[in-house]
Amino acid sequence: MFARLALCSRLPSRIRQSNVCPVSIRGFSQAKFLLPRSHGKSFAHRSELKQAKRIVVKLGSAVVTRGDECGLALGRLASIVEQVAMLQNQGREMMIVTSGAVAFGKQRLRHEILLSQSVRQALHSGQNQLKDISVPVLEARACAAAGQSGLMALYEAMFTQYSICTAQILVTNLDFHDEQKRRNLNSTLHELLRMNIVPIINTNDAVVPPPVPNSDLQGVNVISIKDNDSLAARLAVEMKADLLIALSDVQGLYDSPPGTDDAKLIDIFYPGDQQSITYGTKSRVGIGGMEAKVKAALWALQGGTSVVIANGTDPKVTGHVITDIVEGKKIGTFFSEVKPAGPTVEQQTEMARHAGRALASLLPEQRGEIICCLAELLTEKKDEILSANRKDMELATSTGRLSQPLINRLSLSTAKLNSLAIGLRQLAVSSGNSVGRVLRRTRVANNLELEQITVPIGVLLVIFESRPDCLPQVSALAIASGNALLLKGGKEASNTNKILHQLTQEALSIHGVADAIQLVSTREEVEDLCKLDKMIDLIIPRGSSELVRDIQRAAKGIPVLGHSEGVCHVYVDSEASMDKAIDVVKDSKCDYPAACNAMETLLIHRDLLRTPLFDQIIDMLRTEEVKIHAGPRFASYLTFSPSEVKSLRTEYGDLECCIEVVDSMQDAVDHIHKYGSSHTDVIVTENEETAEQFLQQVDSACVFWNSSSRFADGYRFGLGAEVGISTARIHARGPVGLEGLLTTKWVLRGEGHTVADFSEQGSMKYLHESIPVPQGHIN
């Protein structure tokens, strides 16, 4: 009893506090109450795991026990219980197959033995100073018998805090081979689940008999219970569970022992892939190994239960590993019977990297030929492209899921395709001196020369929404810069993206590098793509500010090039030309309001209020059907004003804008710095000194004078195309074209030089002389 109280007192505070019981009530009120699905076939894709109603969670010995293999990992166990309780309160039926009785019993028995020996020794010696006490080897069955009750008491205490009741079930292999016992077990478990109770199942290690030899995998109802992996698989099939989550101390299944060179985590494992796996040693504790887990998983899969093997010990993911798996996130190894027709995204990335290196080694003229070929295909195949685009447009319109700005971005036309082709030809001409260009040359010492040259970044991942014209633009830039490219487009443009990617690969094939650009068409989530930090070198998001922010949060290990919002300003100064002001404001807002470089806030100098210039700007906006929102200061000047703006940081992306009043050019600059997004900002004035101060002071990627904000574009800047606009302050800023997709490397050419040659006692001295940079490139 004291041991139980002591253990419970060591639980994390969030578990011990009695006032957390309302969690169950909140969970109950928000429960999804999943409907039971017909059993017999496992889920084909991770995304379907959200539908799992009945779930078995298997906790391996390494998950439940501490690193010293004596006692339980209480914090880890508490977080697992919290996740199971959360899913139970969503209306799912949760079962736990647990290890840990032996480790818990070992802790208790060691404590008892040490206490007993110390008391006896003290009585015999009559002294307070004790000799070293040795602990005998403890037999596992005895440890299990001593630990099982404490283990269950711990689970009961933890689940009680979430108002969830638990039940203990101990089984042996014989319970499954005796038909009556098997029926009784099945009936008991179903009744417990019906009453919203979480069954906690363990093998009865105190009396467990040896497994029946040669009885594994000989039918759905025959599997020898050798360990908790096989027990969990057997229970999952018996109970017709939708999902079995097996947690251990490794990330999942690797193609070779974890920790060895080139060992790769297998995202999805299919029956028949066993021959490609080299298994390592067993876990530090427990009696099963990865081979046993795979056999049990495949057996469960054959019985209609989906399986995920994942890490339950990693402190970075332990607190949400179970819920993440159920949400369909790419965690561990997912076992599936449905093998996709195409390669996995990991395989696509490898293919792109390999072909990308071949692309980078081509002559500039050859890369230019590929881009020109793609430009020609865009015009030659325009009927096929526009036909595919119409399908996407019709589907988007009929479902009503896309806003009008997104539908506008989705639409292609002959004019758009012609503009794309012109831009690509322009890029082909300018790409001749890109990869391998020498930036500087230095003679470090005699016969020791150093060069800095431009090279591709590596593998780019571009994620874009709605706008399929992005695909050929970005592809051409990747080709010109020699980068491999992974493209993830929105499903709303799937038909258009497919045909455009086919044409891109057709152009690449003229020099045998078709695989350098890959289109991800699987059910891969963006968050999962952002985890490929060992394969992808740069992520470029093109889409809504929400998309960009989500990617920036998810891509913790990969640099992201992009802008979070396009809150662009046009400031009309007191000395502005009426004609110029009206033209610039109209074009900035109305030419293409869905673009990120469209004006969202119009700043008006206070002296212009109630002047003909101001009245004409307002009349023009009304004629163009622009909805006007009033900033706080502008609203204060009006008796009957438009709706006051909710936020001065709003990106409308439509025929809407905010109007605000400022006292001076400096006031406009301060407003832009406070509420802008460092994208594109404009001043309209005839005062050159005022304009120059504005251009110097505004800290945005693009700053214009008497010009529409819509000029912030790679094609309009003469870059041929752009991968997007960056508001970052390192690497690349503004419209990012060819130069923004290159990095550098240093090349040193010597004749056996060593650093020791340049020491005080050495025979050489540094020169560091600049050498003229040659024209052309180095491949």
PDB file of N, CA and C in Angstrom, residues 284-351:
ATOM      1  N   ARG A 284      16.677  -3.397 -25.647  1.00  0.00           N
ATOM      2  CA  ARG A 284      17.480  -3.533 -24.434  1.00  0.00           C
ATOM      3  C   ARG A 284      16.732  -4.315 -23.361  1.00  0.00           C
ATOM      4  N   VAL A 285      15.413  -4.314 -23.418  1.00  0.00           N
ATOM      5  CA  VAL A 285      14.588  -5.079 -22.480  1.00  0.00           C
ATOM      6  C   VAL A 285      13.540  -5.817 -23.283  1.00  0.00           C
ATOM      7  N   GLY A 286      12.803  -6.687 -22.629  1.00  0.00           N
ATOM      8  CA  GLY A 286      11.752  -7.422 -23.321  1.00  0.00           C
ATOM      9  C   GLY A 286      12.297  -8.640 -24.036  1.00  0.00           C
ATOM     10  N   ILE A 287      11.394  -9.456 -24.548  1.00  0.00           N
ATOM     11  CA  ILE A 287      11.806 -10.703 -25.198  1.00  0.00           C
ATOM     12  C   ILE A 287      11.549 -10.681 -26.690  1.00  0.00           C
ATOM     13  N   GLY A 288      10.918  -9.602 -27.187  1.00  0.00           N
ATOM     14  CA  GLY A 288      10.671  -9.510 -28.624  1.00  0.00           C
ATOM     15  C   GLY A 288      11.705  -8.652 -29.298  1.00  0.00           C
ATOM     16  N   GLY A 289      11.777  -8.730 -30.597  1.00  0.00           N
ATOM     17  CA  GLY A 289      12.649  -7.888 -31.393  1.00  0.00           C
ATOM     18  C   GLY A 289      11.865  -7.344 -32.564  1.00  0.00           C
ATOM     19  N   MET A 290      12.539  -6.577 -33.448  1.00  0.00           N
ATOM     20  CA  MET A 290      11.829  -5.984 -34.576  1.00  0.00           C
ATOM     21  C   MET A 290      11.296  -7.057 -35.521  1.00  0.00           C
ATOM     22  N   GLU A 291      12.020  -8.143 -35.673  1.00  0.00           N
ATOM     23  CA  GLU A 291      11.534  -9.218 -36.547  1.00  0.00           C
ATOM     24  C   GLU A 291      10.221  -9.782 -36.017  1.00  0.00           C
ATOM     25  N   ALA A 292      10.143  -9.945 -34.681  1.00  0.00           N
ATOM     26  CA  ALA A 292       8.903 -10.436 -34.078  1.00  0.00           C
ATOM     27  C   ALA A 292       7.775  -9.429 -34.267  1.00  0.00           C
ATOM     28  N   LYS A 293       8.104  -8.155 -34.187  1.00  0.00           N
ATOM     29  CA  LYS A 293       7.086  -7.119 -34.371  1.00  0.00           C
ATOM     30  C   LYS A 293       6.549  -7.135 -35.796  1.00  0.00           C
ATOM     31  N   VAL A 294       7.440  -7.294 -36.770  1.00  0.00           N
ATOM     32  CA  VAL A 294       7.016  -7.311 -38.166  1.00  0.00           C
ATOM     33  C   VAL A 294       6.130  -8.523 -38.439  1.00  0.00           C
ATOM     34  N   LYS A 295       6.521  -9.690 -37.924  1.00  0.00           N
ATOM     35  CA  LYS A 295       5.702 -10.884 -38.121  1.00  0.00           C
ATOM     36  C   LYS A 295       4.317 -10.708 -37.517  1.00  0.00           C
ATOM     37  N   ALA A 296       4.278 -10.151 -36.299  1.00  0.00           N
ATOM     38  CA  ALA A 296       2.995  -9.932 -35.647  1.00  0.00           C
ATOM     39  C   ALA A 296       2.165  -8.900 -36.408  1.00  0.00           C
ATOM     40  N   ALA A 297       2.830  -7.843 -36.892  1.00  0.00           N
ATOM     41  CA  ALA A 297       2.120  -6.797 -37.626  1.00  0.00           C
ATOM     42  C   ALA A 297       1.519  -7.335 -38.921  1.00  0.00           C
ATOM     43  N   LEU A 298       2.292  -8.124 -39.647  1.00  0.00           N
ATOM     44  CA  LEU A 298       1.792  -8.681 -40.902  1.00  0.00           C
ATOM     45  C   LEU A 298       0.652  -9.656 -40.657  1.00  0.00           C
ATOM     46  N   TRP A 299       0.738 -10.375 -39.541  1.00  0.00           N
ATOM     47  CA  TRP A 299      -0.340 -11.304 -39.197  1.00  0.00           C
ATOM     48  C   TRP A 299      -1.619 -10.527 -38.879  1.00  0.00           C
ATOM     49  N   ALA A 300      -1.487  -9.413 -38.140  1.00  0.00           N
ATOM     50  CA  ALA A 300      -2.648  -8.574 -37.839  1.00  0.00           C
ATOM     51  C   ALA A 300      -3.214  -7.952 -39.109  1.00  0.00           C
ATOM     52  N   LEU A 301      -2.314  -7.534 -40.007  1.00  0.00           N
ATOM     53  CA  LEU A 301      -2.742  -6.939 -41.270  1.00  0.00           C
ATOM     54  C   LEU A 301      -3.552  -7.934 -42.086  1.00  0.00           C
ATOM     55  N   GLN A 302      -3.093  -9.179 -42.080  1.00  0.00           N
ATOM     56  CA  GLN A 302      -3.818 -10.242 -42.786  1.00  0.00           C
ATOM     57  C   GLN A 302      -5.209 -10.418 -42.199  1.00  0.00           C
ATOM     58  N   GLY A 303      -5.341 -10.142 -40.901  1.00  0.00           N
ATOM     59  CA  GLY A 303      -6.638 -10.286 -40.241  1.00  0.00           C
ATOM     60  C   GLY A 303      -7.528  -9.064 -40.355  1.00  0.00           C
ATOM     61  N   GLY A 304      -7.064  -8.026 -41.060  1.00  0.00           N
ATOM     62  CA  GLY A 304      -7.914  -6.858 -41.286  1.00  0.00           C
ATOM     63  C   GLY A 304      -7.638  -5.675 -40.392  1.00  0.00           C
ATOM     64  N   THR A 305      -6.557  -5.714 -39.602  1.00  0.00           N
ATOM     65  CA  THR A 305      -6.224  -4.606 -38.701  1.00  0.00           C
ATOM     66  C   THR A 305      -5.018  -3.843 -39.232  1.00  0.00           C
ATOM     67  N   SER A 306      -5.142  -2.533 -39.334  1.00  0.00           N
ATOM     68  CA  SER A 306      -4.008  -1.710 -39.728  1.00  0.00           C
ATOM     69  C   SER A 306      -3.020  -1.618 -38.571  1.00  0.00           C
ATOM     70  N   VAL A 307      -1.733  -1.446 -38.901  1.00  0.00           N
ATOM     71  CA  VAL A 307      -0.683  -1.445 -37.874  1.00  0.00           C
ATOM     72  C   VAL A 307       0.271  -0.288 -38.115  1.00  0.00           C
ATOM     73  N   VAL A 308       0.696   0.366 -37.029  1.00  0.00           N
ATOM     74  CA  VAL A 308       1.774   1.351 -37.064  1.00  0.00           C
ATOM     75  C   VAL A 308       2.757   1.005 -35.954  1.00  0.00           C
ATOM     76  N   ILE A 309       4.040   0.878 -36.312  1.00  0.00           N
ATOM     77  CA  ILE A 309       5.103   0.692 -35.328  1.00  0.00           C
ATOM     78  C   ILE A 309       5.823   2.024 -35.188  1.00  0.00           C
ATOM     79  N   ALA A 310       5.926   2.551 -33.965  1.00  0.00           N
ATOM     80  CA  ALA A 310       6.509   3.874 -33.767  1.00  0.00           C
ATOM     81  C   ALA A 310       7.278   3.930 -32.455  1.00  0.00           C
ATOM     82  N   ASN A 311       7.962   5.053 -32.252  1.00  0.00           N
ATOM     83  CA  ASN A 311       8.781   5.260 -31.062  1.00  0.00           C
ATOM     84  C   ASN A 311       7.930   5.851 -29.941  1.00  0.00           C
ATOM     85  N   GLY A 312       7.925   5.178 -28.802  1.00  0.00           N
ATOM     86  CA  GLY A 312       7.193   5.680 -27.642  1.00  0.00           C
ATOM     87  C   GLY A 312       8.095   6.195 -26.551  1.00  0.00           C
ATOM     88  N   THR A 313       9.400   6.347 -26.849  1.00  0.00           N
ATOM     89  CA  THR A 313      10.351   6.793 -25.823  1.00  0.00           C
ATOM     90  C   THR A 313      10.983   8.134 -26.130  1.00  0.00           C
ATOM     91  N   ASP A 314      10.834   8.642 -27.341  1.00  0.00           N
ATOM     92  CA  ASP A 314      11.454   9.904 -27.722  1.00  0.00           C
ATOM     93  C   ASP A 314      10.736  11.053 -27.019  1.00  0.00           C
ATOM     94  N   PRO A 315      11.427  11.800 -26.154  1.00  0.00           N
ATOM     95  CA  PRO A 315      10.753  12.878 -25.404  1.00  0.00           C
ATOM     96  C   PRO A 315      10.159  13.963 -26.298  1.00  0.00           C
ATOM     97  N   LYS A 316      10.661  14.086 -27.551  1.00  0.00           N
ATOM     98  CA  LYS A 316      10.143  15.109 -28.456  1.00  0.00           C
ATOM     99  C   LYS A 316       8.745  14.775 -28.965  1.00  0.00           C
ATOM    100  N   VAL A 317       8.404  13.484 -28.981  1.00  0.00           N
ATOM    101  CA  VAL A 317       7.120  13.085 -29.582  1.00  0.00           C
ATOM    102  C   VAL A 317       6.238  12.275 -28.646  1.00  0.00           C
ATOM    103  N   THR A 318       6.763  11.846 -27.489  1.00  0.00           N
ATOM    104  CA  THR A 318       6.006  10.951 -26.620  1.00  0.00           C
ATOM    105  C   THR A 318       4.644  11.523 -26.249  1.00  0.00           C
ATOM    106  N   GLY A 319       4.594  12.820 -25.999  1.00  0.00           N
ATOM    107  CA  GLY A 319       3.357  13.432 -25.541  1.00  0.00           C
ATOM    108  C   GLY A 319       2.248  13.489 -26.559  1.00  0.00           C
ATOM    109  N   HIS A 320       2.538  13.143 -27.830  1.00  0.00           N
ATOM    110  CA  HIS A 320       1.482  13.211 -28.851  1.00  0.00           C
ATOM    111  C   HIS A 320       1.637  12.133 -29.916  1.00  0.00           C
ATOM    112  N   VAL A 321       2.471  11.136 -29.666  1.00  0.00           N
ATOM    113  CA  VAL A 321       2.731  10.135 -30.705  1.00  0.00           C
ATOM    114  C   VAL A 321       1.473   9.353 -31.064  1.00  0.00           C
ATOM    115  N   ILE A 322       0.665   8.980 -30.073  1.00  0.00           N
ATOM    116  CA  ILE A 322      -0.532   8.168 -30.339  1.00  0.00           C
ATOM    117  C   ILE A 322      -1.580   9.001 -31.075  1.00  0.00           C
ATOM    118  N   THR A 323      -1.827  10.208 -30.583  1.00  0.00           N
ATOM    119  CA  THR A 323      -2.833  11.056 -31.234  1.00  0.00           C
ATOM    120  C   THR A 323      -2.385  11.477 -32.633  1.00  0.00           C
ATOM    121  N   ASP A 324      -1.091  11.687 -32.822  1.00  0.00           N
ATOM    122  CA  ASP A 324      -0.588  12.033 -34.162  1.00  0.00           C
ATOM    123  C   ASP A 324      -0.816  10.887 -35.143  1.00  0.00           C
ATOM    124  N   ILE A 325      -0.581   9.667 -34.688  1.00  0.00           N
ATOM    125  CA  ILE A 325      -0.800   8.496 -35.555  1.00  0.00           C
ATOM    126  C   ILE A 325      -2.264   8.409 -35.959  1.00  0.00           C
ATOM    127  N   VAL A 326      -3.155   8.587 -34.987  1.00  0.00           N
ATOM    128  CA  VAL A 326      -4.588   8.492 -35.281  1.00  0.00           C
ATOM    129  C   VAL A 326      -5.025   9.637 -36.207  1.00  0.00           C
ATOM    130  N   GLU A 327      -4.354  10.770 -36.147  1.00  0.00           N
ATOM    131  CA  GLU A 327      -4.677  11.877 -37.050  1.00  0.00           C
ATOM    132  C   GLU A 327      -4.113  11.676 -38.448  1.00  0.00           C
ATOM    133  N   GLY A 328      -3.375  10.595 -38.660  1.00  0.00           N
ATOM    134  CA  GLY A 328      -2.863  10.287 -39.994  1.00  0.00           C
ATOM    135  C   GLY A 328      -1.522  10.891 -40.305  1.00  0.00           C
ATOM    136  N   LYS A 329      -0.818  11.425 -39.293  1.00  0.00           N
ATOM    137  CA  LYS A 329       0.486  12.036 -39.552  1.00  0.00           C
ATOM    138  C   LYS A 329       1.534  10.957 -39.795  1.00  0.00           C
ATOM    139  N   LYS A 330       2.591  11.365 -40.492  1.00  0.00           N
ATOM    140  CA  LYS A 330       3.632  10.414 -40.872  1.00  0.00           C
ATOM    141  C   LYS A 330       4.530  10.140 -39.666  1.00  0.00           C
ATOM    142  N   ILE A 331       4.122   9.182 -38.869  1.00  0.00           N
ATOM    143  CA  ILE A 331       4.861   8.771 -37.670  1.00  0.00           C
ATOM    144  C   ILE A 331       5.164   7.284 -37.794  1.00  0.00           C
ATOM    145  N   GLY A 332       6.423   6.896 -37.589  1.00  0.00           N
ATOM    146  CA  GLY A 332       6.777   5.482 -37.591  1.00  0.00           C
ATOM    147  C   GLY A 332       6.560   4.815 -38.940  1.00  0.00           C
ATOM    148  N   THR A 333       6.307   3.511 -38.898  1.00  0.00           N
ATOM    149  CA  THR A 333       6.099   2.697 -40.103  1.00  0.00           C
ATOM    150  C   THR A 333       4.654   2.232 -40.160  1.00  0.00           C
ATOM    151  N   PHE A 334       3.999   2.540 -41.261  1.00  0.00           N
ATOM    152  CA  PHE A 334       2.606   2.163 -41.484  1.00  0.00           C
ATOM    153  C   PHE A 334       2.573   0.914 -42.355  1.00  0.00           C
ATOM    154  N   PHE A 335       1.851  -0.098 -41.923  1.00  0.00           N
ATOM    155  CA  PHE A 335       1.731  -1.346 -42.672  1.00  0.00           C
ATOM    156  C   PHE A 335       0.468  -1.286 -43.531  1.00  0.00           C
ATOM    157  N   SER A 336       0.642  -1.510 -44.819  1.00  0.00           N
ATOM    158  CA  SER A 336      -0.488  -1.416 -45.747  1.00  0.00           C
ATOM    159  C   SER A 336      -0.434  -2.550 -46.754  1.00  0.00           C
ATOM    160  N   GLU A 337      -1.608  -3.037 -47.113  1.00  0.00           N
ATOM    161  CA  GLU A 337      -1.696  -4.083 -48.138  1.00  0.00           C
ATOM    162  C   GLU A 337      -1.811  -3.507 -49.539  1.00  0.00           C
ATOM    163  N   VAL A 338      -2.056  -2.184 -49.636  1.00  0.00           N
ATOM    164  CA  VAL A 338      -2.252  -1.544 -50.933  1.00  0.00           C
ATOM    165  C   VAL A 338      -0.974  -0.821 -51.323  1.00  0.00           C
ATOM    166  N   LYS A 339      -0.283  -1.351 -52.287  1.00  0.00           N
ATOM    167  CA  LYS A 339       0.958  -0.745 -52.745  1.00  0.00           C
ATOM    168  C   LYS A 339       0.630   0.250 -53.853  1.00  0.00           C
ATOM    169  N   PRO A 340       1.076   1.532 -53.712  1.00  0.00           N
ATOM    170  CA  PRO A 340       0.749   2.519 -54.743  1.00  0.00           C
ATOM    171  C   PRO A 340       1.424   2.205 -56.063  1.00  0.00           C
ATOM    172  N   ALA A 341       0.798   2.684 -57.142  1.00  0.00           N
ATOM    173  CA  ALA A 341       1.346   2.405 -58.470  1.00  0.00           C
ATOM    174  C   ALA A 341       2.672   3.112 -58.684  1.00  0.00           C
ATOM    175  N   GLY A 342       2.821   4.314 -58.143  1.00  0.00           N
ATOM    176  CA  GLY A 342       4.036   5.096 -58.349  1.00  0.00           C
ATOM    177  C   GLY A 342       4.978   5.034 -57.164  1.00  0.00           C
ATOM    178  N   PRO A 343       6.090   5.749 -57.244  1.00  0.00           N
ATOM    179  CA  PRO A 343       7.080   5.758 -56.157  1.00  0.00           C
ATOM    180  C   PRO A 343       6.584   6.569 -54.971  1.00  0.00           C
ATOM    181  N   THR A 344       7.183   6.331 -53.810  1.00  0.00           N
ATOM    182  CA  THR A 344       6.880   7.130 -52.633  1.00  0.00           C
ATOM    183  C   THR A 344       7.529   8.501 -52.789  1.00  0.00           C
ATOM    184  N   VAL A 345       7.146   9.430 -51.932  1.00  0.00           N
ATOM    185  CA  VAL A 345       7.719  10.771 -52.027  1.00  0.00           C
ATOM    186  C   VAL A 345       9.210  10.750 -51.704  1.00  0.00           C
ATOM    187  N   GLU A 346       9.622   9.844 -50.807  1.00  0.00           N
ATOM    188  CA  GLU A 346      11.053   9.710 -50.519  1.00  0.00           C
ATOM    189  C   GLU A 346      11.804   9.223 -51.752  1.00  0.00           C
ATOM    190  N   GLN A 347      11.212   8.261 -52.454  1.00  0.00           N
ATOM    191  CA  GLN A 347      11.842   7.770 -53.678  1.00  0.00           C
ATOM    192  C   GLN A 347      11.861   8.844 -54.753  1.00  0.00           C
ATOM    193  N   GLN A 348      10.783   9.629 -54.835  1.00  0.00           N
ATOM    194  CA  GLN A 348      10.747  10.725 -55.801  1.00  0.00           C
ATOM    195  C   GLN A 348      11.854  11.739 -55.516  1.00  0.00           C
ATOM    196  N   THR A 349      12.065  12.032 -54.233  1.00  0.00           N
ATOM    197  CA  THR A 349      13.098  13.003 -53.866  1.00  0.00           C
ATOM    198  C   THR A 349      14.483  12.484 -54.228  1.00  0.00           C
ATOM    199  N   GLU A 350      14.726  11.193 -53.993  1.00  0.00           N
ATOM    200  CA  GLU A 350      16.007  10.589 -54.362  1.00  0.00           C
ATOM    201  C   GLU A 350      16.213  10.635 -55.877  1.00  0.00           C
ATOM    202  N   MET A 351      15.149  10.319 -56.620  1.00  0.00           N
ATOM    203  CA  MET A 351      15.234  10.358 -58.078  1.00  0.00           C
ATOM    204  C   MET A 351      15.532  11.774 -58.560  1.00  0.00           C
TER     205      MET A 351
END
